[in-house]
Every structure is written in C-alpha cells, then in structure tokens.
CSV table of C-alpha atoms in Angstrom, one decimal:
chain,number,residue,atom,x,y,z
A,1,MET,CA,17.8,11.7,-50.9
A,2,PRO,CA,15.6,8.7,-49.3
A,3,ASN,CA,11.5,9.9,-47.6
A,4,GLN,CA,12.9,9.6,-44.8
A,5,PHE,CA,9.6,9.0,-43.1
A,6,CYS,CA,9.3,6.1,-45.3
A,7,GLY,CA,6.6,2.8,-44.0
A,8,ARG,CA,5.2,5.5,-41.5
A,9,THR,CA,1.4,6.7,-41.8
A,10,ARG,CA,0.8,10.1,-41.8
A,11,ARG,CA,-1.3,9.6,-38.0
A,12,GLU,CA,2.6,8.1,-37.2
A,13,PHE,CA,3.9,11.2,-39.1
A,14,LEU,CA,1.5,13.8,-37.2
A,15,TRP,CA,2.7,13.2,-33.9
A,16,GLN,CA,6.0,12.5,-34.2
A,17,PHE,CA,6.3,16.2,-36.2
A,18,GLY,CA,8.2,18.7,-34.9
A,19,ALA,CA,9.2,17.3,-31.2
A,20,GLY,CA,5.9,15.8,-30.5
A,21,PHE,CA,4.2,19.3,-30.7
A,22,GLY,CA,2.2,17.9,-33.9
A,23,GLY,CA,0.5,15.3,-31.4
A,24,VAL,CA,0.0,17.3,-28.5
A,25,ALA,CA,-2.2,19.5,-30.0
A,26,LEU,CA,-4.4,16.4,-32.7
A,27,SER,CA,-4.5,15.1,-28.3
A,28,ALA,CA,-5.6,18.4,-27.4
A,29,MET,CA,-8.3,18.3,-30.9
A,30,LEU,CA,-9.7,14.7,-30.4
A,31,GLN,CA,-10.2,15.1,-26.3
A,32,ALA,CA,-12.4,18.2,-26.9
A,33,ASP,CA,-14.8,16.1,-29.3
A,34,GLY,CA,-14.8,13.5,-26.8
A,35,PHE,CA,-12.9,10.4,-29.4
A,36,PHE,CA,-10.4,9.9,-24.8
A,37,GLY,CA,-13.8,9.1,-23.2
A,38,ARG,CA,-15.8,7.4,-26.1
A,39,ALA,CA,-12.5,4.8,-26.0
A,40,THR,CA,-12.9,4.6,-22.5
A,41,ALA,CA,-16.1,4.8,-22.0
A,42,ALA,CA,-16.7,0.8,-21.3
A,43,ASP,CA,-14.8,1.6,-18.2
A,44,ALA,CA,-16.2,4.5,-17.5
A,45,THR,CA,-20.3,3.6,-17.8
A,46,SER,CA,-19.8,0.3,-17.6
A,47,THR,CA,-22.9,-1.4,-14.6
A,48,ASP,CA,-19.8,-4.4,-14.0
A,49,SER,CA,-16.1,-3.1,-13.7
A,50,LEU,CA,-15.0,-4.3,-11.3
A,51,ALA,CA,-15.8,-8.1,-12.6
A,52,PRO,CA,-13.9,-10.6,-11.6
A,53,LYS,CA,-10.8,-10.2,-14.7
A,54,PRO,CA,-8.7,-13.4,-15.3
A,55,PRO,CA,-4.5,-12.5,-14.7
A,56,HIS,CA,-1.9,-11.9,-17.0
A,57,PHE,CA,-0.4,-15.4,-16.6
A,58,PRO,CA,-1.0,-18.0,-13.3
A,59,THR,CA,0.0,-16.7,-10.3
A,60,LYS,CA,-0.9,-17.6,-6.4
A,61,ALA,CA,-1.6,-14.5,-4.9
A,62,LYS,CA,-5.5,-13.8,-5.4
A,63,ARG,CA,-5.3,-11.1,-3.0
A,64,CYS,CA,-3.5,-8.8,-0.8
A,65,ILE,CA,-3.3,-7.3,2.3
A,66,PHE,CA,-0.8,-4.2,2.8
A,67,LEU,CA,0.1,-3.1,6.5
A,68,PHE,CA,1.8,0.5,6.3
A,69,MET,CA,3.8,1.8,9.9
A,70,TYR,CA,3.2,5.5,8.6
A,71,GLY,CA,5.5,8.5,9.9
A,72,GLY,CA,9.0,5.7,8.7
A,73,PRO,CA,10.1,3.1,11.1
A,74,SER,CA,14.2,2.5,11.5
A,75,GLN,CA,15.1,-0.1,9.7
A,76,MET,CA,18.9,-0.2,12.0
A,77,ASP,CA,16.3,-1.0,15.5
A,78,LEU,CA,14.3,-4.1,13.3
A,79,PHE,CA,15.8,-6.2,10.7
A,80,ASP,CA,18.6,-4.7,9.3
A,81,TYR,CA,20.6,-5.6,12.2
A,82,LYS,CA,24.7,-3.2,11.9
A,83,PRO,CA,27.9,-4.0,14.0
A,84,VAL,CA,29.9,-1.9,12.7
A,85,LEU,CA,26.9,0.8,13.7
A,86,GLN,CA,27.2,-0.6,16.7
A,87,LYS,CA,30.6,-0.3,17.7
A,88,MET,CA,31.0,3.0,16.1
A,89,ASP,CA,28.9,3.9,18.4
A,90,GLY,CA,29.1,7.8,19.3
A,91,LYS,CA,31.6,8.3,16.6
A,92,THR,CA,31.0,11.7,13.3
A,93,ALA,CA,30.8,10.1,9.8
A,94,ASP,CA,28.8,12.5,7.0
A,95,ILE,CA,25.8,11.9,5.5
A,96,GLU,CA,23.3,13.1,3.7
A,97,VAL,CA,20.2,14.3,6.0
A,98,ARG,CA,18.1,15.8,3.5
A,99,ARG,CA,18.6,16.1,-0.1
A,100,ARG,CA,22.2,17.2,-1.0
A,101,ALA,CA,22.3,18.3,2.6
A,102,VAL,CA,25.4,16.0,3.5
A,103,THR,CA,26.1,16.8,7.4
A,104,LYS,CA,28.5,15.6,10.1
A,105,GLY,CA,26.3,13.8,12.7
A,106,LYS,CA,27.2,11.8,15.9
A,107,LEU,CA,26.7,7.7,14.6
A,108,LEU,CA,23.3,6.7,17.2
A,109,ALA,CA,23.9,2.4,17.8
A,110,SER,CA,20.5,0.7,18.3
A,111,LYS,CA,19.8,0.0,21.8
A,112,ARG,CA,17.2,-3.4,20.5
A,113,LYS,CA,19.3,-6.7,21.0
A,114,PHE,CA,19.5,-8.5,18.0
A,115,ALA,CA,19.2,-12.5,17.6
A,116,GLN,CA,19.7,-14.7,14.2
A,117,TYR,CA,15.6,-16.3,13.3
A,118,GLY,CA,14.1,-20.4,12.9
A,119,LYS,CA,16.0,-21.7,10.0
A,120,SER,CA,16.9,-19.3,7.9
A,121,GLY,CA,18.7,-17.3,10.9
A,122,GLN,CA,17.0,-14.0,9.8
A,123,TRP,CA,18.5,-11.0,12.0
A,124,CYS,CA,15.0,-10.1,14.1
A,125,SER,CA,15.1,-7.3,16.9
A,126,ASP,CA,13.3,-7.2,20.9
A,127,ALA,CA,11.4,-4.7,19.9
A,128,LEU,CA,9.2,-7.4,17.7
A,129,PRO,CA,9.3,-11.1,20.2
A,130,HIS,CA,5.5,-12.4,18.3
A,131,ILE,CA,7.1,-11.1,14.9
A,132,SER,CA,10.4,-13.2,15.3
A,133,GLN,CA,9.1,-16.4,16.0
A,134,HIS,CA,6.8,-15.5,11.5
A,135,MET,CA,11.1,-14.4,10.0
A,136,ASP,CA,10.7,-18.1,8.0
A,137,GLU,CA,7.6,-17.1,6.6
A,138,LEU,CA,9.1,-13.7,5.2
A,139,ALA,CA,11.3,-12.1,2.9
A,140,VAL,CA,12.7,-9.2,3.9
A,141,VAL,CA,14.4,-6.8,1.2
A,142,LYS,CA,16.8,-4.9,3.4
A,143,SER,CA,17.7,-2.2,0.2
A,144,LEU,CA,15.1,-0.6,-1.6
A,145,TYR,CA,15.4,3.7,-2.2
A,146,SER,CA,12.7,6.0,-2.6
A,147,ASP,CA,13.0,9.6,-4.6
A,148,SER,CA,11.8,11.8,-1.1
A,149,PHE,CA,12.6,13.3,2.2
A,150,ILE,CA,9.2,14.3,2.5
A,151,HIS,CA,6.5,12.4,4.3
A,152,GLY,CA,3.6,12.9,1.8
A,153,SER,CA,5.4,12.9,-1.4
A,154,ALA,CA,7.4,9.8,-0.1
A,155,MET,CA,3.9,7.7,0.5
A,156,LEU,CA,2.0,8.8,-1.9
A,157,GLN,CA,5.6,7.4,-4.6
A,158,MET,CA,4.9,4.5,-2.0
A,159,ASN,CA,1.5,4.2,-2.8
A,160,SER,CA,1.2,5.6,-6.4
A,161,GLY,CA,4.3,5.9,-7.5
A,162,ARG,CA,4.4,9.3,-8.0
A,163,ILE,CA,6.1,12.3,-5.9
A,164,VAL,CA,2.9,14.2,-6.6
A,165,GLN,CA,-1.1,14.1,-5.9
A,166,GLY,CA,-3.7,12.5,-8.7
A,167,HIS,CA,-2.4,8.7,-9.7
A,168,PRO,CA,-3.9,6.0,-8.8
A,169,SER,CA,-2.7,4.1,-5.9
A,170,ILE,CA,-1.4,0.6,-5.8
A,171,GLY,CA,-5.4,-1.3,-5.1
A,172,SER,CA,-7.0,0.8,-7.7
A,173,TRP,CA,-4.5,-0.5,-9.4
A,174,LEU,CA,-5.1,-4.8,-9.2
A,175,GLY,CA,-8.8,-3.5,-9.0
A,176,TYR,CA,-8.9,-2.6,-12.6
A,177,GLY,CA,-6.5,-5.5,-13.2
A,178,LEU,CA,-8.0,-8.4,-11.8
A,179,GLY,CA,-11.1,-6.9,-10.9
A,180,SER,CA,-13.2,-7.9,-7.8
A,181,MET,CA,-13.6,-11.4,-6.6
A,182,ASN,CA,-17.3,-10.2,-4.0
A,183,ARG,CA,-19.5,-7.4,-5.9
A,184,ASN,CA,-21.1,-7.3,-2.2
A,185,LEU,CA,-18.7,-6.1,-0.5
A,186,PRO,CA,-15.3,-3.3,-1.7
A,187,GLY,CA,-13.2,-4.5,-3.9
A,188,TYR,CA,-10.9,-2.0,-1.9
A,189,VAL,CA,-11.0,-0.7,1.7
A,190,VAL,CA,-8.5,1.3,4.0
A,191,MET,CA,-8.4,0.8,8.3
A,192,LEU,CA,-7.0,4.0,9.3
A,193,ASP,CA,-5.2,4.7,12.7
A,194,PRO,CA,-7.9,5.6,15.6
A,195,ARG,CA,-5.0,8.8,16.3
A,196,GLY,CA,-5.2,9.9,13.3
A,197,GLY,CA,-4.4,9.5,9.0
A,198,PRO,CA,-1.6,9.8,7.1
A,199,ILE,CA,-0.6,13.4,6.1
A,200,SER,CA,-0.8,13.9,2.4
A,201,GLY,CA,-4.7,12.0,2.9
A,202,ALA,CA,-7.3,10.2,0.6
A,203,THR,CA,-4.7,10.5,-2.2
A,204,ASN,CA,-2.8,7.8,-1.1
A,205,TRP,CA,-6.2,5.2,-1.8
A,206,SER,CA,-7.5,7.7,-4.8
A,207,ALA,CA,-8.2,6.5,-8.0
A,208,GLY,CA,-6.6,8.6,-9.7
A,209,PHE,CA,-7.3,9.8,-14.0
A,210,MET,CA,-9.1,6.1,-13.2
A,211,PRO,CA,-13.0,5.6,-13.2
A,212,ALA,CA,-14.5,6.7,-9.4
A,213,ALA,CA,-14.9,3.1,-8.8
A,214,TYR,CA,-12.1,1.6,-8.5
A,215,GLN,CA,-11.0,3.8,-5.4
A,216,GLY,CA,-10.2,2.4,-2.2
A,217,THR,CA,-13.3,2.5,0.1
A,218,VAL,CA,-12.7,3.7,4.6
A,219,LEU,CA,-13.9,1.6,7.3
A,220,ARG,CA,-13.5,3.7,10.7
A,221,SER,CA,-11.4,3.5,13.5
A,222,ALA,CA,-13.8,3.9,16.1
A,223,GLY,CA,-17.7,2.7,16.9
A,224,GLU,CA,-19.9,1.9,13.6
A,225,PRO,CA,-17.4,1.2,10.4
A,226,ILE,CA,-20.0,1.5,7.7
A,227,LEU,CA,-22.6,4.7,9.0
A,228,ASN,CA,-26.2,4.6,7.6
A,229,LEU,CA,-26.3,1.3,7.1
A,230,GLY,CA,-29.3,1.1,8.1
A,231,SER,CA,-33.0,2.1,6.4
A,232,THR,CA,-34.0,5.0,9.4
A,233,ALA,CA,-37.5,4.9,7.4
A,234,GLY,CA,-38.6,1.9,9.0
A,235,ASP,CA,-38.4,0.3,5.3
A,236,THR,CA,-38.9,-3.0,4.4
A,237,VAL,CA,-36.1,-4.5,2.3
A,238,LEU,CA,-37.9,-4.6,-0.8
A,239,GLN,CA,-39.3,-1.2,-1.2
A,240,GLN,CA,-35.5,0.2,-0.2
A,241,ARG,CA,-34.6,-2.4,-3.4
A,242,ASP,CA,-37.4,-0.4,-5.5
A,243,ARG,CA,-36.1,3.2,-4.3
A,244,VAL,CA,-32.8,2.1,-5.5
A,245,ASP,CA,-34.4,0.8,-9.1
A,246,ALA,CA,-35.5,4.3,-9.9
A,247,ILE,CA,-32.1,5.8,-8.9
A,248,ASN,CA,-30.0,4.4,-10.5
A,249,ALA,CA,-33.0,4.1,-13.3
A,250,LEU,CA,-31.8,7.8,-13.7
A,251,ASN,CA,-29.0,8.0,-13.1
A,252,ALA,CA,-28.4,5.4,-15.4
A,253,ALA,CA,-29.7,7.6,-18.0
A,254,HIS,CA,-27.9,10.6,-17.5
A,255,LEU,CA,-25.0,8.7,-17.2
A,256,SER,CA,-25.6,7.8,-20.8
A,257,SER,CA,-25.4,11.3,-22.6
A,258,ARG,CA,-22.2,11.7,-20.1
A,259,PRO,CA,-19.6,8.0,-20.9
A,260,GLY,CA,-16.8,9.8,-19.3
A,261,TYR,CA,-18.5,11.2,-15.7
A,262,SER,CA,-16.6,8.2,-14.0
A,263,GLU,CA,-17.9,10.6,-11.0
A,264,LEU,CA,-21.7,9.4,-11.5
A,265,GLN,CA,-20.2,5.7,-12.3
A,266,ALA,CA,-19.3,5.1,-8.6
A,267,ARG,CA,-22.2,6.9,-7.7
A,268,VAL,CA,-24.1,4.5,-9.0
A,269,ALA,CA,-22.2,1.8,-7.9
A,270,SER,CA,-22.3,2.8,-4.5
A,271,TYR,CA,-25.6,2.8,-4.4
A,272,GLU,CA,-26.1,-0.6,-5.4
A,273,LEU,CA,-23.2,-1.8,-3.1
A,274,ALA,CA,-24.7,0.4,0.4
A,275,PHE,CA,-28.1,-2.1,-0.8
A,276,GLN,CA,-25.8,-5.0,-0.4
A,277,LEU,CA,-24.0,-3.6,1.7
A,278,GLN,CA,-27.0,-3.8,4.8
A,279,SER,CA,-26.7,-7.9,4.8
A,280,THR,CA,-23.1,-8.2,3.7
A,281,ALA,CA,-20.9,-5.6,6.2
A,282,PRO,CA,-22.2,-6.8,9.7
A,283,GLU,CA,-22.1,-9.6,8.9
A,284,ALA,CA,-18.6,-9.7,7.3
A,285,LEU,CA,-17.2,-6.4,10.2
A,286,ASP,CA,-19.0,-8.9,13.7
A,287,LEU,CA,-15.9,-9.9,15.7
A,288,SER,CA,-18.5,-11.3,17.7
A,289,ARG,CA,-18.7,-13.8,15.5
A,290,GLU,CA,-14.5,-15.3,16.5
A,291,ASP,CA,-14.0,-17.7,18.9
A,292,GLU,CA,-12.5,-16.1,22.4
A,293,LYS,CA,-8.2,-17.9,21.3
A,294,THR,CA,-9.0,-15.9,18.5
A,295,LYS,CA,-8.8,-12.6,20.0
A,296,GLU,CA,-6.7,-13.6,22.0
A,297,MET,CA,-3.8,-14.2,19.5
A,298,TYR,CA,-4.7,-11.1,17.8
A,299,GLY,CA,-4.3,-9.2,20.7
A,300,LEU,CA,-7.7,-8.0,21.9
A,301,ASN,CA,-8.0,-9.1,24.8
A,302,ASP,CA,-4.4,-7.2,25.9
A,303,PRO,CA,-4.0,-4.0,28.8
A,304,LYS,CA,-3.0,-1.1,27.1
A,305,GLY,CA,0.0,0.2,27.4
A,306,SER,CA,0.9,3.1,30.8
A,307,HIS,CA,2.4,5.5,27.9
A,308,THR,CA,0.7,7.9,26.8
A,309,LEU,CA,0.5,8.0,23.5
A,310,THR,CA,0.3,4.5,22.7
A,311,VAL,CA,-4.0,2.3,21.9
A,312,GLY,CA,-1.7,-0.7,23.1
A,313,PRO,CA,-2.9,-3.8,20.3
A,314,ALA,CA,-6.5,-4.1,20.3
A,315,PRO,CA,-7.1,-1.5,17.9
A,316,PHE,CA,-4.7,-2.5,15.7
A,317,GLY,CA,-5.4,-6.6,16.4
A,318,ARG,CA,-9.2,-5.8,15.4
A,319,GLN,CA,-8.1,-4.7,11.9
A,320,CYS,CA,-6.0,-7.5,10.8
A,321,LEU,CA,-8.4,-9.9,12.5
A,322,ILE,CA,-11.5,-7.9,10.1
A,323,ALA,CA,-8.8,-7.5,7.2
A,324,ARG,CA,-8.3,-11.5,7.3
A,325,ARG,CA,-12.1,-11.6,7.3
A,326,MET,CA,-12.4,-9.3,4.4
A,327,ILE,CA,-10.2,-11.2,1.8
A,328,GLU,CA,-11.3,-15.0,3.2
A,329,ARG,CA,-14.4,-13.0,1.4
A,330,GLY,CA,-13.1,-12.4,-1.4
A,331,VAL,CA,-11.4,-8.2,-1.3
A,332,ARG,CA,-9.0,-8.3,-3.1
A,333,PHE,CA,-7.2,-5.7,-1.4
A,334,VAL,CA,-7.0,-4.8,2.1
A,335,GLN,CA,-4.6,-1.1,3.6
A,336,ILE,CA,-4.3,-1.0,7.8
A,337,TYR,CA,-2.2,2.2,8.2
A,338,HIS,CA,-0.8,2.2,12.1
A,339,GLY,CA,0.4,5.4,12.8
A,340,GLY,CA,-1.8,9.1,12.4
A,341,GLY,CA,-1.1,12.3,14.0
A,342,HIS,CA,2.4,13.6,14.5
A,343,GLN,CA,5.9,12.3,15.2
A,344,GLN,CA,5.2,10.4,18.3
A,345,GLN,CA,2.0,9.3,17.3
A,346,ASN,CA,3.7,7.7,14.2
A,347,TRP,CA,7.0,5.7,13.6
A,348,ASP,CA,8.1,9.4,12.9
A,349,ALA,CA,11.0,9.0,15.8
A,350,HIS,CA,12.5,12.8,15.6
A,351,ASN,CA,12.0,13.7,19.2
A,352,GLY,CA,13.3,9.8,21.0
A,353,VAL,CA,13.6,5.7,18.6
A,354,GLU,CA,13.7,4.2,22.0
A,355,GLU,CA,10.0,6.2,23.0
A,356,ASN,CA,8.8,5.5,19.4
A,357,LEU,CA,9.8,1.9,19.6
A,358,ALA,CA,7.7,1.7,23.1
A,359,ILE,CA,5.3,3.3,21.4
A,360,HIS,CA,4.5,1.4,18.7
A,361,CYS,CA,6.9,-1.7,19.1
A,362,PRO,CA,3.7,-3.5,21.7
A,363,GLU,CA,1.1,-1.9,19.4
A,364,ILE,CA,2.2,-3.8,15.5
A,365,ASP,CA,3.6,-6.9,16.9
A,366,LYS,CA,1.1,-9.5,18.5
A,367,PRO,CA,-1.7,-8.7,15.6
A,368,ILE,CA,0.5,-9.3,13.1
A,369,ALA,CA,2.2,-12.4,14.3
A,370,GLY,CA,-1.9,-13.3,14.6
A,371,LEU,CA,-2.3,-12.4,11.6
A,372,LEU,CA,0.4,-14.1,9.6
A,373,THR,CA,-0.6,-17.0,11.9
A,374,ASP,CA,-4.4,-16.8,12.0
A,375,LEU,CA,-3.6,-16.9,7.5
A,376,LYS,CA,-1.7,-19.9,8.0
A,377,ARG,CA,-3.9,-22.6,9.4
A,378,ARG,CA,-6.6,-21.7,7.3
A,379,GLY,CA,-5.0,-22.3,4.3
A,380,LEU,CA,-5.5,-18.1,3.3
A,381,LEU,CA,-1.6,-17.3,3.0
A,382,ASP,CA,-0.7,-19.3,0.1
A,383,ASP,CA,-2.8,-17.4,-2.0
A,384,THR,CA,-2.6,-14.3,-0.2
A,385,LEU,CA,0.0,-11.3,-0.2
A,386,VAL,CA,1.6,-9.9,3.0
A,387,VAL,CA,2.9,-6.5,2.6
A,388,TRP,CA,5.3,-4.7,4.9
A,389,GLY,CA,6.4,-1.2,6.0
A,390,GLY,CA,7.0,2.4,5.4
A,391,GLU,CA,7.1,5.1,3.2
A,392,PHE,CA,10.8,5.8,4.1
A,393,GLY,CA,13.1,4.9,6.8
A,394,ARG,CA,15.9,6.1,9.0
A,395,GLN,CA,19.1,7.7,9.4
A,396,PRO,CA,21.8,5.7,11.0
A,397,VAL,CA,23.7,9.4,13.1
A,398,VAL,CA,21.0,11.4,16.1
A,399,GLN,CA,18.6,14.4,15.8
A,400,GLY,CA,19.0,16.8,18.3
A,401,SER,CA,20.5,16.3,21.3
A,402,GLY,CA,18.3,12.8,22.9
A,403,ASP,CA,18.4,9.7,20.5
A,404,GLY,CA,15.9,10.5,17.9
A,405,ARG,CA,16.5,9.9,14.2
A,406,ASP,CA,16.0,11.7,10.7
A,407,HIS,CA,14.0,10.8,8.1
A,408,ASN,CA,16.5,8.6,5.2
A,409,PRO,CA,14.7,7.5,1.7
A,410,LYS,CA,18.6,5.8,0.8
A,411,GLY,CA,17.8,2.9,2.1
A,412,PHE,CA,15.3,1.7,4.3
A,413,THR,CA,13.6,-2.1,4.6
A,414,TYR,CA,10.2,-3.9,3.8
A,415,TRP,CA,9.1,-7.5,4.4
A,416,LEU,CA,6.8,-9.5,3.0
A,417,ALA,CA,4.8,-12.8,3.0
A,418,GLY,CA,2.3,-15.3,1.5
A,419,GLY,CA,1.0,-16.2,-1.9
A,420,GLY,CA,5.0,-16.6,-4.2
A,421,VAL,CA,7.0,-15.3,-1.7
A,422,LYS,CA,10.3,-17.3,-0.8
A,423,GLY,CA,10.2,-17.4,2.8
A,424,GLY,CA,12.6,-17.5,5.2
A,425,THR,CA,14.6,-14.3,2.4
A,426,SER,CA,17.0,-12.1,3.4
A,427,TYR,CA,18.1,-9.5,0.1
A,428,GLY,CA,19.5,-7.3,-1.0
A,429,GLU,CA,21.7,-4.7,1.8
A,430,THR,CA,22.7,-1.6,2.9
A,431,ASP,CA,26.1,0.4,3.6
A,432,GLU,CA,27.7,-0.8,6.9
A,433,LEU,CA,26.4,1.9,8.8
A,434,GLY,CA,22.5,1.2,7.8
A,435,HIS,CA,21.7,5.2,5.7
A,436,GLU,CA,21.8,3.7,2.1
A,437,ALA,CA,21.0,0.7,0.2
A,438,VAL,CA,24.2,-1.1,-1.8
A,439,VAL,CA,24.5,-4.2,-2.7
A,440,ASP,CA,20.7,-5.0,-5.2
A,441,ARG,CA,19.8,-1.7,-4.7
A,442,HIS,CA,15.5,-1.4,-6.1
A,443,HIS,CA,13.8,1.8,-6.0
A,444,VAL,CA,10.4,1.5,-5.0
A,445,ARG,CA,9.0,0.8,-8.8
A,446,ASP,CA,10.9,-2.5,-9.0
A,447,LEU,CA,8.8,-3.0,-5.3
A,448,HIS,CA,5.4,-2.5,-7.4
A,449,ALA,CA,5.9,-4.4,-10.2
A,450,THR,CA,6.8,-7.2,-7.9
A,451,LEU,CA,3.9,-6.9,-6.1
A,452,LEU,CA,2.0,-7.0,-9.5
A,453,HIS,CA,4.5,-9.8,-10.3
A,454,LEU,CA,3.5,-11.7,-7.8
A,455,MET,CA,-0.8,-10.7,-7.7
A,456,GLY,CA,-0.5,-11.9,-12.0
A,457,LEU,CA,0.1,-9.0,-13.5
A,458,ASP,CA,2.5,-8.0,-16.0
A,459,HIS,CA,4.1,-4.2,-15.4
A,460,HIS,CA,4.0,-4.2,-19.3
A,461,LYS,CA,0.4,-4.8,-20.4
A,462,LEU,CA,-1.2,-3.1,-16.7
A,463,THR,CA,-1.6,0.1,-18.8
A,464,TYR,CA,-4.5,3.3,-18.4
A,465,PHE,CA,-4.2,5.6,-21.5
A,466,TYR,CA,-4.6,9.0,-20.1
A,467,GLY,CA,-3.2,12.5,-21.0
A,468,GLY,CA,-2.2,10.9,-24.6
A,469,LEU,CA,0.1,8.0,-23.0
A,470,ASN,CA,-0.4,4.3,-21.7
A,471,GLN,CA,0.1,5.4,-17.4
A,472,LYS,CA,1.4,2.6,-15.6
A,473,LEU,CA,1.5,2.3,-11.3
A,474,THR,CA,5.7,2.0,-12.4
A,475,GLY,CA,6.1,5.4,-14.7
A,476,VAL,CA,8.4,5.4,-17.8
A,477,ILE,CA,11.8,4.3,-16.4
A,478,GLU,CA,11.9,0.5,-16.4
A,479,PRO,CA,11.6,-1.3,-13.2
A,480,GLU,CA,12.8,-5.3,-12.2
A,481,VAL,CA,11.5,-7.1,-10.5
A,482,ILE,CA,12.4,-9.2,-7.4
A,483,LYS,CA,13.3,-12.3,-8.1
A,484,GLY,CA,15.5,-12.8,-5.4
A,485,ILE,CA,12.3,-13.5,-3.0
A,486,ILE,CA,10.0,-15.1,-5.4
A,487,ALA,CA,9.3,-18.8,-4.3
C-alpha cells in the first residue's frame, strides 16, 4: 500500500492527524511557549505599526468615510422604488419577519413620491431632496443581505464581518493593511450621534484580536471633541515632551519582556499621539476656519425642526465637515453613526415609518449632499470612498396598528460614491415587494471584499494570524467583489 503521507512534512502530518486535533494540541503548546507571540511581535510591539504601507495593487481610493445609519433605514421608502408594492397596498402576503417565522402580513406601500434623477435616471424619493441631486455620483446596491434580524449582531456583522464580538472592525483592517497617512492624527476616527451610541457599543470599532493601536478613536459629539489635550499644570511644550519621553522609555523597557502585550504598546502610542494632538487636533477640528458658504452647505445654520426627537441637520453636518477636514489631513477611515437611543431616535421604524423618515431624513439629507459637493469641488472625491447604509433594511408589511416596519436583513440597500466607484449605477434587485434580494444577490462579505478592493487591498492577502488561522475580514466563505459598481 503506497504511503499516503508521501510528500508531506512531519509538521503537516501532525497538523492533519486525527481530523486536526493534533494540530490543535500543537497550537496550544506553541502558544504556551510564546511562539505565536514572537511571530506577531512586529505587529504588537513596533513603535511604527501605523506607518504607511503600499496597497496590494494601484487604486484610486486612499481614504474612506462610512456613514452608518443605525437602526436600519427603509429601502422601499428611499432608493428602492417598488411599483408593485404601491399597487398592492393593504393586501396580504406571506413574509419571513424573523428567522424561519413566516406569517401573513398586510402590505404597506410607501407614502413617499419617487422620481428619476440625473442622466442615469436613478430612483430616489422625496424624503431626500438634496441627495437626489447627486444620483449620478452614486452606485446604489439594492440586493444586499445579511444573517441577523437583531440590531446588535447585525451591526457587528456589518462592521467586522461576524455576528459575535472579538473581531477587528473595517477601520482596523484598513489601518492594519494600509497604515496611517498622518501620524499626528488618529488613523481611524469614530463620531457618534448626540442621542447615544449604537446598541453593541465599542465592539463596532474595536481592533478585536489585533494590536490595540488599530482601534477607532471616538470624538465626542458635544463639547470638546477630545478631552484633556491641554496642560492643566501650565507646563511648557518642552517639559511635556520630556515627560512623555520618560514615560514611553519606562513603558518600552517593560514591553521588551512582553512582546505580545499590545495594550501597553497602544498606551505608548497613545501618549505620543496625545502630545501631537495638542497642536494638530485644535486646527483640524476648528470649524471657524471654514467660510459661511461652506457651513451653510452642510446645514450648520439650519433650524432644528419641530419634532421633539429631532436634533436637526447641524450635529450631523458638523460631523460631516469634520470628516472632510480629517481625511483632508490624512486620516484613513472616518465612521459617523447617525441615530442613537432607541427606535424613533434612530432609523428603527417599528412605531411608524413616516414619522421616522420625517425625523431623520432632514438630519442627514443636506449634510451628505454638502459633503459630496465639498469633496468634489476640492478634488477629494476621486480618491475618497464614501459609503452609506445601516445594519439591515425594513419589511414591506405593516408592523403594529399604524405604519411601522420591522427589521429585514434579507434585502436592503447601500450606496457608494467616490474613489473607483461607477457613479450613476443601480445594481441588483429585491423582489417586487422589496422583501428579499433576488437579482445579483450579495452577502455582507461581498460588500466588505468590494470596499477592500476599492482601497487597493486583496481580501485573500489581507490576513492576520490568530487562533491557528489566517483570519480575514471576509471570513472563510469565499466572497465576490461586486464588479458591477467598480469604474
């Protein structure tokens, strides 16, 4: 009988022996000996882990702004026009409202008026009159689907590719793959809605099992964006420099015997970054340097509105303007969360989709249109990728006694604009009711592979060794880059 292990090394045999259990045991012993810590020590202990790195291939996009609509915006009321749903308003249909829970529901047509805009003739509703003027710049993907009906896990999947905690977020992967373009500012910035953060919290911008240096830096939504930058003791810059150098030297000595302790390395980097931010952050965050025409374009001077739950366009407008100033100065990834708290305070339209749209669409419409206009006129849109969407979409049937819509991960919409994106593109379709993706269906992992591709990263090559595996943002199931939206 021929030797079935011919051509394999002893190490490969041990790894594969016993359906992989030999490999598991070997991994445990090597981990205990610090082998994996030594193997990844360059990532964990390097004082320059965020140094700029070349992309895997030439690309237009160098930076990304991700506009996250927390709660799940209603696709059939914004971009995914459904004439059949409009005609069948009030009739019943079998709809999966939760996983494997199929019930009869009363169909709910959109009360929004739709029209086609620009040379591309893309559909947009009257809920977003300013964004509708930019449809020729947007690639609208109408056929996404994900795995969870629940906010927390759905948000984690959209941000990290997994429905459980502990994995790096998109911004962390981009920082790991490309580094930062400005070491005096965070490479990964997060801004939250003044009404509160997303339900699954900081895990949405966590670095997971990567070194902590790759996690997102949160800017406060009110007051000082970054606290305690100034010296309360009245020390001079030189005195502060000497103190930071002394602290970093002590931390470096402690770190030398603990090569896998990324939290300490992140603390060393944070002291240095905090020192640099004293001079760079005030300038980057100072909106008084912008002219009044620009502030008006972002909606900073617009009234709040009459609804008790609205905050008006000014907060999101300020964040969009800060995002532009950040990426202009070399920040790699900026994520802005719109919507906070519960239900009608975000895009979670259980208690009424019309009220929900009336609260939130005016808050984002003018600021996003202003951001796209501003990026374009400054020559930044060509190399800046802008992404818009939430954790899932909404159902085409009524929830409750009014006009509520429940969660729907089976078919929802995202749009992209800017670097490398084919503007004026409507890609994919949901069924005639807007419930489930049916034409050119793409899982969230495909969207992630596409975002990486547009940023010049091959999802096969962007890996991080952890737990015995070469981990990837896109996971173990082979994703598909959405080529139909790439210019």
